[in-house]
mmCIF file of C-alpha atoms and ligand atoms in Angstrom:
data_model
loop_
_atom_site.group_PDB
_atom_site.id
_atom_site.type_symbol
_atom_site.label_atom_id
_atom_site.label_comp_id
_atom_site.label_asym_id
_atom_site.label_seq_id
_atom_site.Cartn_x
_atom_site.Cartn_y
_atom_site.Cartn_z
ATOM 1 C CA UNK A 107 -18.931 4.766 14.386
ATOM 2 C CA UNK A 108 -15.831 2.474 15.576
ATOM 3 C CA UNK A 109 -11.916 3.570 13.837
ATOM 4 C CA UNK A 110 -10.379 1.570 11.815
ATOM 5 C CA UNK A 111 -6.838 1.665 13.896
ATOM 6 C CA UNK A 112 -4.033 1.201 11.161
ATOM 7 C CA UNK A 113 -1.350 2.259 13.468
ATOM 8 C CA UNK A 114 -2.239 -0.800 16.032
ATOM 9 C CA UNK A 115 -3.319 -3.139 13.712
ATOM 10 C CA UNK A 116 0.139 -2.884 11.865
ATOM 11 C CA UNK A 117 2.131 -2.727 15.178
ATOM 12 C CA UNK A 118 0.808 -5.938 15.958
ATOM 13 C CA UNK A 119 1.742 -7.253 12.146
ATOM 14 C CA UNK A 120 5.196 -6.258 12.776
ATOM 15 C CA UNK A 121 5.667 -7.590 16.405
ATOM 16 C CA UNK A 122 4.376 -10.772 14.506
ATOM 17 C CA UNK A 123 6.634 -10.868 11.616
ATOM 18 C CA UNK A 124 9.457 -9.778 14.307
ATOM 19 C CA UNK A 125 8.901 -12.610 16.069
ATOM 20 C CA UNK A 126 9.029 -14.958 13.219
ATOM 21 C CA UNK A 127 12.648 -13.021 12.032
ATOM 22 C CA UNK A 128 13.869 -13.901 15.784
ATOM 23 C CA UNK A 129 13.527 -17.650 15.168
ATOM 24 C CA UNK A 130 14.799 -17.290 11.599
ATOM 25 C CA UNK A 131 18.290 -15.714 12.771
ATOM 26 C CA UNK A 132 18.019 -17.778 16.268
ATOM 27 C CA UNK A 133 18.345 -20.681 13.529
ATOM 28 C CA UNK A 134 21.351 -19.503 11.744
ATOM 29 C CA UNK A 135 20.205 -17.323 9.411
ATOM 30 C CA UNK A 136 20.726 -13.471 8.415
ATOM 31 C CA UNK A 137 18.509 -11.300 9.015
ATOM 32 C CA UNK A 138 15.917 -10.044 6.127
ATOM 33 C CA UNK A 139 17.511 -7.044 4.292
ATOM 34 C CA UNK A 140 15.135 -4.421 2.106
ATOM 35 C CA UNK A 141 17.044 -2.054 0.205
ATOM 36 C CA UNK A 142 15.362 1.500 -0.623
ATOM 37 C CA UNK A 143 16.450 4.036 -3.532
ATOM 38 C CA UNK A 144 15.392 7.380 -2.737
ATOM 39 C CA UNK A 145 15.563 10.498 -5.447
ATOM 40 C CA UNK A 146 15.446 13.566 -4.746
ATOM 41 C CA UNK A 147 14.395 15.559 -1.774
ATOM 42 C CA UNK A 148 10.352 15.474 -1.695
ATOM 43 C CA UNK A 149 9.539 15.974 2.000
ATOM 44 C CA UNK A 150 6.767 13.237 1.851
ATOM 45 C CA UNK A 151 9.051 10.599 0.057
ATOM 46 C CA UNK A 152 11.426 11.862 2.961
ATOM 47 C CA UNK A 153 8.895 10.714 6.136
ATOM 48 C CA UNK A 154 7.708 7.701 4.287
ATOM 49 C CA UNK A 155 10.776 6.840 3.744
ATOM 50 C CA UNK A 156 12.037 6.911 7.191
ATOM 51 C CA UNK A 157 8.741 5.038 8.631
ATOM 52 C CA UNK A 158 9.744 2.388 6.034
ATOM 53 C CA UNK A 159 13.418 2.114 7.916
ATOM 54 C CA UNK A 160 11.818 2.867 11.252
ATOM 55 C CA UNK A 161 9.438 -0.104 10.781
ATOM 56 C CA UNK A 162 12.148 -2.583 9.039
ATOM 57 C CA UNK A 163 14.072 -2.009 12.527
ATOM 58 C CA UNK A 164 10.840 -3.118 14.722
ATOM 59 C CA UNK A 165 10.680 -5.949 12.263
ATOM 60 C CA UNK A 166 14.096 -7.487 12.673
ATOM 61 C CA UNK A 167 14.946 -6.318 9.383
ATOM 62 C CA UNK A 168 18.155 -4.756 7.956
ATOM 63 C CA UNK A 169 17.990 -1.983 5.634
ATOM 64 C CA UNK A 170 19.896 0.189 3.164
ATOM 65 C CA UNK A 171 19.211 3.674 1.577
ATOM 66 C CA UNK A 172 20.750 4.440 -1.382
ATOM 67 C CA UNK A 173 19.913 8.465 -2.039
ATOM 68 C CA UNK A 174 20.253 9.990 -5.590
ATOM 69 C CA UNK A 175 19.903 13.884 -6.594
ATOM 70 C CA UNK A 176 17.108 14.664 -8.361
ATOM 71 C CA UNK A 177 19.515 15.003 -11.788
ATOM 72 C CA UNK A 178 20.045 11.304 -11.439
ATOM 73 C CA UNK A 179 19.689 9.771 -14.860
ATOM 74 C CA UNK A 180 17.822 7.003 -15.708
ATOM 75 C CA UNK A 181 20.312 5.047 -17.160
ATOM 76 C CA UNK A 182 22.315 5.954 -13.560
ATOM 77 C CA UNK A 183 18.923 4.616 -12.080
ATOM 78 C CA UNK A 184 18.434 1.760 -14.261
ATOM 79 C CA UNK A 185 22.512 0.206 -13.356
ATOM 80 C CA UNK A 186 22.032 0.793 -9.777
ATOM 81 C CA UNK A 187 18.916 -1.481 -9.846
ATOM 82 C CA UNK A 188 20.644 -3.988 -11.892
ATOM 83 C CA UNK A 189 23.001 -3.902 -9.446
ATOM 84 C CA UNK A 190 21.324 -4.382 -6.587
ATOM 85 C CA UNK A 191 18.851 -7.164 -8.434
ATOM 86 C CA UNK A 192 22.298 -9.151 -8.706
ATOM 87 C CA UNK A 193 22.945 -8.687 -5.097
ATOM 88 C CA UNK A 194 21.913 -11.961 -2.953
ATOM 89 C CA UNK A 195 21.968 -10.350 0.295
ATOM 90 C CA UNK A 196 19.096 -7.798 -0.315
ATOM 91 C CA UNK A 197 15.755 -9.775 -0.682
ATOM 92 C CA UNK A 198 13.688 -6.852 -1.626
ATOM 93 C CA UNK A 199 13.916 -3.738 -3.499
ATOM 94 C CA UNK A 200 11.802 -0.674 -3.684
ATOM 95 C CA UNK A 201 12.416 2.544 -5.321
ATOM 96 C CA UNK A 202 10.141 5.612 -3.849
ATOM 97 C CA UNK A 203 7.669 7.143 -5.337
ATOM 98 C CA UNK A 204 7.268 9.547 -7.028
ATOM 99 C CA UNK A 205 10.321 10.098 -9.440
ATOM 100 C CA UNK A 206 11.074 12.975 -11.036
ATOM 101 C CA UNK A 207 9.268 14.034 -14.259
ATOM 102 C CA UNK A 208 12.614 13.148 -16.239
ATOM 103 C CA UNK A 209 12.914 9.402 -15.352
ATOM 104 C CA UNK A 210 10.110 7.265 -16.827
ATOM 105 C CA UNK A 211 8.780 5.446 -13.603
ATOM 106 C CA UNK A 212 7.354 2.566 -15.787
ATOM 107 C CA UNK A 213 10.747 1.675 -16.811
ATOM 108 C CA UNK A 214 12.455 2.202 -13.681
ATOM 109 C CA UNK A 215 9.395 -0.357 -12.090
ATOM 110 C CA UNK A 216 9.934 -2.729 -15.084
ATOM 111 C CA UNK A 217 13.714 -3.173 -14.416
ATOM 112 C CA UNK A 218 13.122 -4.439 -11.191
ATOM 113 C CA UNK A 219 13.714 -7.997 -10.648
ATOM 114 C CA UNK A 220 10.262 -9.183 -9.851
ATOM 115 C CA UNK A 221 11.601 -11.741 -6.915
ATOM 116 C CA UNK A 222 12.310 -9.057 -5.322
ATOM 117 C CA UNK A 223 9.559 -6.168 -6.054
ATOM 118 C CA UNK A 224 8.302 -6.099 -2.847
ATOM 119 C CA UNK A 225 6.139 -2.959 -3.722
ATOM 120 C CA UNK A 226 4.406 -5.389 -5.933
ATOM 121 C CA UNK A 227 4.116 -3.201 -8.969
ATOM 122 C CA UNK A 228 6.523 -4.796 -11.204
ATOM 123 C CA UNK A 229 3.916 -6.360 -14.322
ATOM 124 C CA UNK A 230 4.815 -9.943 -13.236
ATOM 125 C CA UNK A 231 3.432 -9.296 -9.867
ATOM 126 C CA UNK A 232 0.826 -7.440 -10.626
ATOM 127 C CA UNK A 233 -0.380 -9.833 -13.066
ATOM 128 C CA UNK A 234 0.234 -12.566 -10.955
ATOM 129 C CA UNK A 235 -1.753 -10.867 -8.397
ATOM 130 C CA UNK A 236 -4.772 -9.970 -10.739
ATOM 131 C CA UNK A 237 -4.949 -14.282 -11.753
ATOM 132 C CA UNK A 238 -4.933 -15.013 -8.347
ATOM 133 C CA UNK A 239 -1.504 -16.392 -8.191
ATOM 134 C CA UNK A 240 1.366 -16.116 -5.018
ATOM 135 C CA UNK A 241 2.277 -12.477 -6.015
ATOM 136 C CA UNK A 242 3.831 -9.362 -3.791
ATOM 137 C CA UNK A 243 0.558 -7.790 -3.713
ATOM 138 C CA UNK A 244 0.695 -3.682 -3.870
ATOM 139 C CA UNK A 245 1.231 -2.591 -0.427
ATOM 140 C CA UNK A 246 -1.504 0.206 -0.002
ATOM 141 C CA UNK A 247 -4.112 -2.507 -1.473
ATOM 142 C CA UNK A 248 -2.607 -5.402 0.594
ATOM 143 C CA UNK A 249 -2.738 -3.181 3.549
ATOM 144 C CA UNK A 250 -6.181 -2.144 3.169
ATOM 145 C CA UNK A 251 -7.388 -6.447 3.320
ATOM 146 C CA UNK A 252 -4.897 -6.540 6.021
ATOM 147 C CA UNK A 253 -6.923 -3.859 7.815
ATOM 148 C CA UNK A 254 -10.199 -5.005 7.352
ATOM 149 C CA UNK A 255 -9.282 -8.552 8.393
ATOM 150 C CA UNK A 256 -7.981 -7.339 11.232
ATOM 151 C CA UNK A 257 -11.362 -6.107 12.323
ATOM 152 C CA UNK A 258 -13.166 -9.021 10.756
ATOM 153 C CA UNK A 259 -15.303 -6.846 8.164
ATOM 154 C CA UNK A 260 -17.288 -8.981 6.577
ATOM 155 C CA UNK A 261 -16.091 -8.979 2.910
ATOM 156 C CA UNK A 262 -18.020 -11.670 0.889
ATOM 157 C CA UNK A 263 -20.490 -10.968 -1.233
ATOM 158 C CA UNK A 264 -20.762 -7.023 -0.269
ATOM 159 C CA UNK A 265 -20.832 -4.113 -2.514
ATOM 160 C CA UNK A 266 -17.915 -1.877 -3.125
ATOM 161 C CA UNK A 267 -17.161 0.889 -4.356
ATOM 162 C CA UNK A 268 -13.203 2.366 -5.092
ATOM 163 C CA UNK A 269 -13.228 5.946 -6.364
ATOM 164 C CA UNK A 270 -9.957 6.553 -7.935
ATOM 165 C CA UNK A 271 -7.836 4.079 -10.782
ATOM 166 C CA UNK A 272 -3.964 4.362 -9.417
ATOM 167 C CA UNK A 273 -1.804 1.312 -10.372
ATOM 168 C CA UNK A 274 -0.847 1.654 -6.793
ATOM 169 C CA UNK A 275 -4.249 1.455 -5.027
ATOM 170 C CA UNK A 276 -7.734 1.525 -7.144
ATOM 171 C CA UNK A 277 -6.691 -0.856 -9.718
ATOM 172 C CA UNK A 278 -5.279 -3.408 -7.400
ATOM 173 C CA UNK A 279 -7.870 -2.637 -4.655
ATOM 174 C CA UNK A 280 -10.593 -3.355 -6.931
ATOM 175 C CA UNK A 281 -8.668 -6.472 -7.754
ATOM 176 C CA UNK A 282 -7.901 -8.266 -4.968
ATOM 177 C CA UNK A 283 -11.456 -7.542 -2.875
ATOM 178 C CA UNK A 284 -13.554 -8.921 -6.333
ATOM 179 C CA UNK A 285 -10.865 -12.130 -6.476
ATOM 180 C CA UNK A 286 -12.058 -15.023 -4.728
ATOM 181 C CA UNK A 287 -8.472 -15.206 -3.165
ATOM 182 C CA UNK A 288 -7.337 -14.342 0.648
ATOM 183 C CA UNK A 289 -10.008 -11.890 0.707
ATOM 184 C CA UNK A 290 -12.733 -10.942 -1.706
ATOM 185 C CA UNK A 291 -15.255 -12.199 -3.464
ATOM 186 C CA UNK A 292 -17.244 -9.175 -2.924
ATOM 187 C CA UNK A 293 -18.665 -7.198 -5.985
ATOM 188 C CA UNK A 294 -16.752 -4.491 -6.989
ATOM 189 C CA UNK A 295 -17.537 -1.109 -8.821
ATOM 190 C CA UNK A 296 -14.364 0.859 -9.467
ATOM 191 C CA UNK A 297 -14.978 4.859 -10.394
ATOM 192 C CA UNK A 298 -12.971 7.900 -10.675
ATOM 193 C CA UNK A 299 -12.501 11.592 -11.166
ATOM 194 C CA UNK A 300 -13.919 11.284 -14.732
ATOM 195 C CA UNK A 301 -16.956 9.274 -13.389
ATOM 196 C CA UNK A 302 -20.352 11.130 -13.581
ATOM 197 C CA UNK A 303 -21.531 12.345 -10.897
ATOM 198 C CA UNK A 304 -24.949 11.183 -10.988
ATOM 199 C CA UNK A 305 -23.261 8.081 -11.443
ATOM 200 C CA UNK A 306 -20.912 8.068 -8.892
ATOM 201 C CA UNK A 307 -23.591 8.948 -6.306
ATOM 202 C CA UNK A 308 -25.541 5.935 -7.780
ATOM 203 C CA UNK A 309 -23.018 3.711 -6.904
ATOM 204 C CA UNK A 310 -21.581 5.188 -3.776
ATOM 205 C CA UNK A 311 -25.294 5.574 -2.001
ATOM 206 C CA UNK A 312 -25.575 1.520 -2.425
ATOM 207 C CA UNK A 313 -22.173 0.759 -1.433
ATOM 208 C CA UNK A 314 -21.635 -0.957 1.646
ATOM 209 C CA UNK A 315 -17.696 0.090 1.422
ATOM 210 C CA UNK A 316 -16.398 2.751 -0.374
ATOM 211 C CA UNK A 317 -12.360 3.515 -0.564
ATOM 212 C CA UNK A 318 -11.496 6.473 -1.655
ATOM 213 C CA UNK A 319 -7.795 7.633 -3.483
ATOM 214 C CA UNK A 320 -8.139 10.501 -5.347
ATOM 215 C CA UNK A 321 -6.103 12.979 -3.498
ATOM 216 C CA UNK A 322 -8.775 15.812 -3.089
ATOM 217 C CA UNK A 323 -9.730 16.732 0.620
ATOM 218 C CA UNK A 324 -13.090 16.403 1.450
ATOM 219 C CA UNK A 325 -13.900 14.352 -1.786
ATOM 220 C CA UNK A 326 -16.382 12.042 -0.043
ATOM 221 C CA UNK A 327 -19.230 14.106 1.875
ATOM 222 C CA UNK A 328 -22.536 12.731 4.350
ATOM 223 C CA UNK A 329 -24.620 12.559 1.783
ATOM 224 C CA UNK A 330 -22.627 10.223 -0.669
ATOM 225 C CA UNK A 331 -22.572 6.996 1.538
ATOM 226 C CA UNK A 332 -25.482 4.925 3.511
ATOM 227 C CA UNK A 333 -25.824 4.647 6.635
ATOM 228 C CA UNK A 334 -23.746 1.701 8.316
ATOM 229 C CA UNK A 335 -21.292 1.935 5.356
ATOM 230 C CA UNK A 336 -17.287 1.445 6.176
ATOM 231 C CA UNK A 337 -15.562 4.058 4.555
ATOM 232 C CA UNK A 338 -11.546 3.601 3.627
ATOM 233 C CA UNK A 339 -9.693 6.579 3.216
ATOM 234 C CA UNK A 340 -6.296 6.639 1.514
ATOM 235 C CA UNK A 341 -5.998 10.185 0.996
ATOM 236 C CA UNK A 342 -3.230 12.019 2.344
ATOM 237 C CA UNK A 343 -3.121 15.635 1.727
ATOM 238 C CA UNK A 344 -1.671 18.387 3.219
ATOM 239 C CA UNK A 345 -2.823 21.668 3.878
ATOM 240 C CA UNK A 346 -1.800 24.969 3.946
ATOM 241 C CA UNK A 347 -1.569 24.709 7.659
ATOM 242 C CA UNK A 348 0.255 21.884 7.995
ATOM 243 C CA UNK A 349 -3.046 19.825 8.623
ATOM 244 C CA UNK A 350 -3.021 16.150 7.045
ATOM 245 C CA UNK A 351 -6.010 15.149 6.373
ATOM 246 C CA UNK A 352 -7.965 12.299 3.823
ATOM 247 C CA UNK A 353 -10.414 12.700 1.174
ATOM 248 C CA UNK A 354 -13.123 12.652 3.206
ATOM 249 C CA UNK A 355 -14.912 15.359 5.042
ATOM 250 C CA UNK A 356 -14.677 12.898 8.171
ATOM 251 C CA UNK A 357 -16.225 14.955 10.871
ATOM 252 C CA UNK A 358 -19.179 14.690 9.299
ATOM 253 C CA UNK A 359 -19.172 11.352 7.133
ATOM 254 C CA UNK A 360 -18.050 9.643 10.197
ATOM 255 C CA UNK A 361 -21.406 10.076 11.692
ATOM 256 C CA UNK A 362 -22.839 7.367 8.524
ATOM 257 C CA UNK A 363 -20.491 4.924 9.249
ATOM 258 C CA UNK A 364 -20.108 1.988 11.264
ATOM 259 C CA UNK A 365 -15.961 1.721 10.579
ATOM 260 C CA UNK A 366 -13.861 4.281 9.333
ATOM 261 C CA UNK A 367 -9.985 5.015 8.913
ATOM 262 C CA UNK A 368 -8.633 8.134 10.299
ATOM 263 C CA UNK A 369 -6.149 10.549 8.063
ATOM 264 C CA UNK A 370 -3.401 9.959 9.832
ATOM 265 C CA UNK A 371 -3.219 6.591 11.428
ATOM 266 C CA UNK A 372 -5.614 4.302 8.868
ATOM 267 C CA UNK A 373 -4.537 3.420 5.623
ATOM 268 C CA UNK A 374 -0.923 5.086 5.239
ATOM 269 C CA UNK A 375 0.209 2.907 8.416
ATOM 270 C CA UNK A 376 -0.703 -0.303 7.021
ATOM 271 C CA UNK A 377 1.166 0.622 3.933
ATOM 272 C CA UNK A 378 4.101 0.345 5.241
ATOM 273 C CA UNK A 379 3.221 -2.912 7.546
ATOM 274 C CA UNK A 380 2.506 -4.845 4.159
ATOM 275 C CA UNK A 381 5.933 -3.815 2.680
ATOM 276 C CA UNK A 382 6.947 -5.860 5.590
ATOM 277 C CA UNK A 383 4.624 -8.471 5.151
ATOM 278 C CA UNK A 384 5.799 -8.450 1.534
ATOM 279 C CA UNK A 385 10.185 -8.372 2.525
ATOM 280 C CA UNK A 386 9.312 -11.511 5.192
ATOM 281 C CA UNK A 387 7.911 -13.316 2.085
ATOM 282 C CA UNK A 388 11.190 -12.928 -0.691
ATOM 283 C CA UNK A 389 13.298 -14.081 2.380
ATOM 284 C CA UNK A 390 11.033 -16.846 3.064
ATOM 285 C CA UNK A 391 11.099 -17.642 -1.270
ATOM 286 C CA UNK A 392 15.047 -17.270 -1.062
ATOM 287 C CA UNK A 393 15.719 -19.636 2.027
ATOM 288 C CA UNK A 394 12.679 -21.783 0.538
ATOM 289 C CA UNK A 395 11.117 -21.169 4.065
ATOM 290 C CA UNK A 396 7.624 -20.930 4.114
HETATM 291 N N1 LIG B 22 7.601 2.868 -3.903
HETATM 292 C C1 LIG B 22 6.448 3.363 -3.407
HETATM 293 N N2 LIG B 22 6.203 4.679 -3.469
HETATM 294 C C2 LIG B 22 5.026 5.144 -2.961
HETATM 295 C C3 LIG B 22 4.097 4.276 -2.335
HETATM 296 C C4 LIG B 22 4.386 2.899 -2.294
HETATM 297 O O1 LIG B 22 3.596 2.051 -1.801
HETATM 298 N N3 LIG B 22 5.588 2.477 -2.828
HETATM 299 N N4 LIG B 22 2.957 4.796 -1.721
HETATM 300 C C5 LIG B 22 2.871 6.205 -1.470
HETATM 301 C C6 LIG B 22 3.563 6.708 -0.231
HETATM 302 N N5 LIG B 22 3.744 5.757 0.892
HETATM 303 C C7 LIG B 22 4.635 4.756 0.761
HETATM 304 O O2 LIG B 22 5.633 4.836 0.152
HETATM 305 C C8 LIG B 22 3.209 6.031 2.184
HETATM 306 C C9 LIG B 22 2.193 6.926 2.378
HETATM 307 C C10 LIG B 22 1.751 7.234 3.671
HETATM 308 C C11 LIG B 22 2.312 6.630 4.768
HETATM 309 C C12 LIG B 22 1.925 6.968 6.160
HETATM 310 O O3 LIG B 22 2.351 6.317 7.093
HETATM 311 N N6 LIG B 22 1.141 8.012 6.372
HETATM 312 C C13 LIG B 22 0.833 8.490 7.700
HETATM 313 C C14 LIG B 22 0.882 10.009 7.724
HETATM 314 C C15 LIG B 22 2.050 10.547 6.979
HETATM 315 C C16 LIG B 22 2.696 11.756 7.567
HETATM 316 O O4 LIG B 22 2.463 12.054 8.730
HETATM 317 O O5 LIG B 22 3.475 12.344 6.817
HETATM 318 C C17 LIG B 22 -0.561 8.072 8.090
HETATM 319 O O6 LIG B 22 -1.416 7.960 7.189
HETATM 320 O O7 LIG B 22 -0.769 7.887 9.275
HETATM 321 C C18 LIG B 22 3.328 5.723 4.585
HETATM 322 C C19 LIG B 22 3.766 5.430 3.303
HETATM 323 C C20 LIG B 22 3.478 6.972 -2.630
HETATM 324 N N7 LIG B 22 4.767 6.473 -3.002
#
């Protein structure tokens, strides 16, 4: 069993796109500038949140937090997005997930100007992304190709399997690895919570990956996967103790697999990484650079 290293794979993503922002401003230019709204006080949106700013400064990048209370409106929500769509020194915009149960995230999402939905979950984008088109690509899903380019899993033609049907990971997971674009071309089975088990056992014995995102610890045990099989976790759940671990029982699944991510330090790491992938490209589309 090897580990899927998200937190070096991204490091060296970001010391790559940092470079590229040093000859950018070495040229003249400013510097790439994402702009965050944050709602609330959710301890998780809180860390992500700061990795996000943490990462933007080992990019080159500038960046700006604009915090709400959680009685925000979303008509207060909605104006402060319009405002900062019209803004030309912020190239991309994301607003943290999730919101609270008052604020329709759909329409917060949809009012997003799409040039600069650098989360990639804005319908323009994600269609874009589903035909195959130049898109900001979801940056869980975009991290996970990321990842598995980075260790040169073979992709092509190989059977997957995604439990779980997010907007923000299954559905664009299953996507992008079954599109014959950057990655992919691999045949793709997407299940979930609903799915049958006898079913999903059917499908996840043959696989030869399986991602999971369902949110439940220990979801994905030995006996569900084949030997050799890579195994992508995207869980992150917390436990009583403090504990973070995936949705797989990894001590023991690990022992199937050739590659696996570790819960912390896989999938969540890359994450952020493509957010920066994603901010490098709307600078690059507003100075027409790449
Ligand atoms: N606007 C968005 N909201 C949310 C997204 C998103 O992509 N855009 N995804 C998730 C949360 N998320 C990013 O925002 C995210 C999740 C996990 C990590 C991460 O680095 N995890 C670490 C461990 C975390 C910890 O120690 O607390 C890891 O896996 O090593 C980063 C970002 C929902 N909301």
């Amino acid at each position: 069993m090897k580990l899927l290293d998200g937190k070096k794979c991204a490091e060296s993503l970001v010391a790559d796109i940092s470079r590229k922002v040093g000859e950018y401003v070495a040229s003249g230019l400013r510097k790439p500038h994402m702009t965050i709204i944050l709602v609330g006080e959710h301890a998780p949106s809180e860390s992500y949140v700061k990795s996000k700013i943490k990462s933007c400064g080992n990019a080159g990048f500038e960046s700006t937090l604009l915090r709400f209370p959680e009685s925000v409106t979303e008509a207060e929500l909605l104006a402060k997005i319009a405002e900062v769509n019209a803004d030309r020194t912020t190239d991309g915009l994301i607003v943290q997930l999730p919101l609270p149960k008052h604020i329709n995230q759909q329409h917060v999402i949809n009012a997003i100007d799409p040039e600069k939905d650098i989360d990639g979950f804005h319908p323009m984008n994600f269609g874009r992304m589903s035909l195959g088109q130049k898109a900001f690509r979801p940056a869980t899903a975009y991290g996970i190709c990321k990842l598995l380019q980075f260790y040169e899993i073979p992709v092509w033609g190989k059977h997957c399997v995604v439990i779980g049907r997010s907007n923000i990971v299954g559905k664009p997971i299953s996507i992008m690895l079954s599109n014959d674009f950057e990655i992919g071309n691999a045949t793709v089975t997407l299940t979930h919570i609903e799915t049958p088990r006898e079913l999903l056992l059917d499908e996840t014995r043959r696989a030869d990956i399986v991602i999971v995102a369902v949110g439940i610890p220990g979801f994905v045990t030995a006996d569900m996967v084949k030997d050799g099989a890579v195994l992508i976790d995207v869980g992150i759940n917390r436990l009583a103790d403090g504990k973070i671990v995936g949705d797989a029982d990894f001590e023991n699944v690990k022992e199937k697999c050739s590659w696996i991510t570790p819960v912390p330090g896989g999938v969540g790491r890359m994450t952020v990484a493509a957010l920066m992938i994603n901010t490098l490209m709307a600078y690059q589309n507003n100075f027409n650079l790449a």
